[in-house]
Short mmCIF file of C-alpha atoms in Angstrom, two decimals:
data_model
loop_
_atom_site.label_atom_id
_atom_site.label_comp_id
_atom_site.label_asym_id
_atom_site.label_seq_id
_atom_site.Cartn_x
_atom_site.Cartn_y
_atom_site.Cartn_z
CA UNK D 1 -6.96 -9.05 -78.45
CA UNK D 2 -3.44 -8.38 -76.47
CA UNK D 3 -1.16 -5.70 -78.35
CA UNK D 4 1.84 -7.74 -77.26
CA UNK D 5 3.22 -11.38 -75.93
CA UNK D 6 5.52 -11.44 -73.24
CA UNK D 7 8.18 -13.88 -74.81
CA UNK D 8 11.34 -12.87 -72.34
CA UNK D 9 12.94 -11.37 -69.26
CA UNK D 10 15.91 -9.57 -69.84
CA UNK D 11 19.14 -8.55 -67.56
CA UNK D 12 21.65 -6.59 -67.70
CA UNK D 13 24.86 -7.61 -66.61
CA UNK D 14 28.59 -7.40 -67.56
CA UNK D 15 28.70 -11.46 -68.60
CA UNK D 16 26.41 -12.78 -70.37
CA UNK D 17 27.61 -16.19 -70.85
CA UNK D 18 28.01 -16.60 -66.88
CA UNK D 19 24.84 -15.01 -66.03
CA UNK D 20 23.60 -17.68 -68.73
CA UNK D 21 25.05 -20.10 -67.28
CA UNK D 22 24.33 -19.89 -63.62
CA UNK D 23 20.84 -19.43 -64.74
CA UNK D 24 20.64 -22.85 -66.90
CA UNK D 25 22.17 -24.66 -63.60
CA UNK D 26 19.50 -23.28 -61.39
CA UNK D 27 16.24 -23.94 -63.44
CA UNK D 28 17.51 -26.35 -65.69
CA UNK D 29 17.49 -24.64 -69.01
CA UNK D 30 19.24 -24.65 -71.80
CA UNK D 31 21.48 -22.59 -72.59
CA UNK D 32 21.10 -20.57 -75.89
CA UNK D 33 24.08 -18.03 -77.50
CA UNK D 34 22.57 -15.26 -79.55
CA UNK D 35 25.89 -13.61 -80.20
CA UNK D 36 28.74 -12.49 -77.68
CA UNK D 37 26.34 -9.91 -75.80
CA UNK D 38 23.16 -11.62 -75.54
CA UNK D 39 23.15 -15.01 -74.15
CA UNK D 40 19.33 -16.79 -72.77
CA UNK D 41 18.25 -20.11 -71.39
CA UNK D 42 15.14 -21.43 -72.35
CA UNK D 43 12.75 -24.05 -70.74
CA UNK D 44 11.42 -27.04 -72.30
CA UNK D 45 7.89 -25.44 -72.24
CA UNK D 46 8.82 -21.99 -73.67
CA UNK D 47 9.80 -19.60 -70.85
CA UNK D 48 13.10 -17.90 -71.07
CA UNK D 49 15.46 -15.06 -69.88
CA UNK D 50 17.96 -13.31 -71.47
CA UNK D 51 21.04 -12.06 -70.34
CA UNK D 52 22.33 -8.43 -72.41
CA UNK D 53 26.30 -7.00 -71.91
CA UNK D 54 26.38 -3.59 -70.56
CA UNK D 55 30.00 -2.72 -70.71
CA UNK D 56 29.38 0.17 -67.56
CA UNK D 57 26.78 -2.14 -66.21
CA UNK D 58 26.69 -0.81 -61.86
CA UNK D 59 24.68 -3.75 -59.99
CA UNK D 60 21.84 -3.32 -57.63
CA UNK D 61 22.53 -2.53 -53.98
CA UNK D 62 19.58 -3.91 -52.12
CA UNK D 63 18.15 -3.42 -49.92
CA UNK D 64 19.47 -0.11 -50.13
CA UNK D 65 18.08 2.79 -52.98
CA UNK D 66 21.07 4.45 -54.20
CA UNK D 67 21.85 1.83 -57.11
CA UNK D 68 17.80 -0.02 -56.50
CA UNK D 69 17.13 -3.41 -57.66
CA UNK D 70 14.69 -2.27 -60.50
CA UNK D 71 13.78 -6.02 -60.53
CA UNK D 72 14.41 -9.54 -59.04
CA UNK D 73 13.23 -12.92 -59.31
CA UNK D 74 11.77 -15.25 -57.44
CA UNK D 75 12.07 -19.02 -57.60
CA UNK D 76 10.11 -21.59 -55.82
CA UNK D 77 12.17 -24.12 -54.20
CA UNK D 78 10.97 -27.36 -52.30
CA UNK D 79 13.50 -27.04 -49.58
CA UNK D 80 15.09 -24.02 -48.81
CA UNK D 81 18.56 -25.71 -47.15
CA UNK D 82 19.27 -27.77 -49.81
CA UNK D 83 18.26 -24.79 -52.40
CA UNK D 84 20.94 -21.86 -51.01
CA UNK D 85 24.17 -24.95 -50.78
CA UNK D 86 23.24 -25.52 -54.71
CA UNK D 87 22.89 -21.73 -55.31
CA UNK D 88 25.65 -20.90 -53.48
CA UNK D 89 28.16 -23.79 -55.44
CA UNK D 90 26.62 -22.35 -59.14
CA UNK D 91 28.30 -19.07 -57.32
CA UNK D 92 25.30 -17.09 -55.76
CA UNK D 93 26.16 -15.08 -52.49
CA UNK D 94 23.81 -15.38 -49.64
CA UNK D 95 23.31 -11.37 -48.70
CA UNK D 96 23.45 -10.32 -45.17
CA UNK D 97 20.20 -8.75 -44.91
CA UNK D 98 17.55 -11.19 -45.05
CA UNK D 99 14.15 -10.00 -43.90
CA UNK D 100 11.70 -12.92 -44.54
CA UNK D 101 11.64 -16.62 -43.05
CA UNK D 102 9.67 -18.30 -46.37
CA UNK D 103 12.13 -16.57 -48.61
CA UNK D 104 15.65 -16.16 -48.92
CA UNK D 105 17.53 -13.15 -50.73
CA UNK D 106 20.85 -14.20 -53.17
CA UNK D 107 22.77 -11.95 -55.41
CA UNK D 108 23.78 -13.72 -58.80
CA UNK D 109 27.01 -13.33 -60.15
CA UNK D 110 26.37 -9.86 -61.76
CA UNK D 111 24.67 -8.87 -58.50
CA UNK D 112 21.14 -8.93 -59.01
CA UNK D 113 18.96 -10.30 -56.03
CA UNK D 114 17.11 -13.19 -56.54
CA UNK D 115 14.94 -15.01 -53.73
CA UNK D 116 14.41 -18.70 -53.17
CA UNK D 117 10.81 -19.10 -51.68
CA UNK D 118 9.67 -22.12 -49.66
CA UNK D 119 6.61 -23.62 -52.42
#
């Protein structure tokens, strides 16, 4: 018998409502407010992340080590074109280093990296 469930994914950021938000527009989720500092979209099927305010919240600075990514996500996409022009209109940035050709590396709007991968 498992000790635990997994029920969520959480990030740190300095929004929560925008982190929310960009999330729900990528996968499709809804969007669901906890209170002003913890914000999560949910899918129709269960999954979920959750997005916590850190008020001296530092992001990531992949691919370098001095602030590391701790984490990142990946998300399969069907096309990779047509993927990074939606990502980058929710208001992803493409980041200059990009060291696959199956996958490419975004930073969300709090700065975490996130990779679209070619299903």
């Amino acid at each position: 018998m498992a000790i635990a469930r997994f029920p969520v994914v959480v990030l740190d950021c300095p929004d929560p409502k925008t982190l929310a938000e960009f999330y729900s527009a990528l996968l499709e989720w809804k969007v669901e407010r906890n209170d002003d500092d913890w914000w999560s979209v949910r899918a129709e099927y269960g999954d979920s992340l959750a997005f916590q305010k850190v008020e001296s919240f530092t992001p990531p600075q992949w691919p370098g080590q001095d602030v590391p990514q701790q984490m990142h996500l990946d998300v399969s996409v069907d096309d990779l074109d047509t993927a990074e022009a939606a990502v980058l209109e929710l208001g992803a940035t493409k980041h200059e280093y990009q060291p696959g050709t199956s996958f490419r590396v975004f930073l969300d709007p709090a700065g975490h990296p996130f990779c679209l991968c070619q299903d």
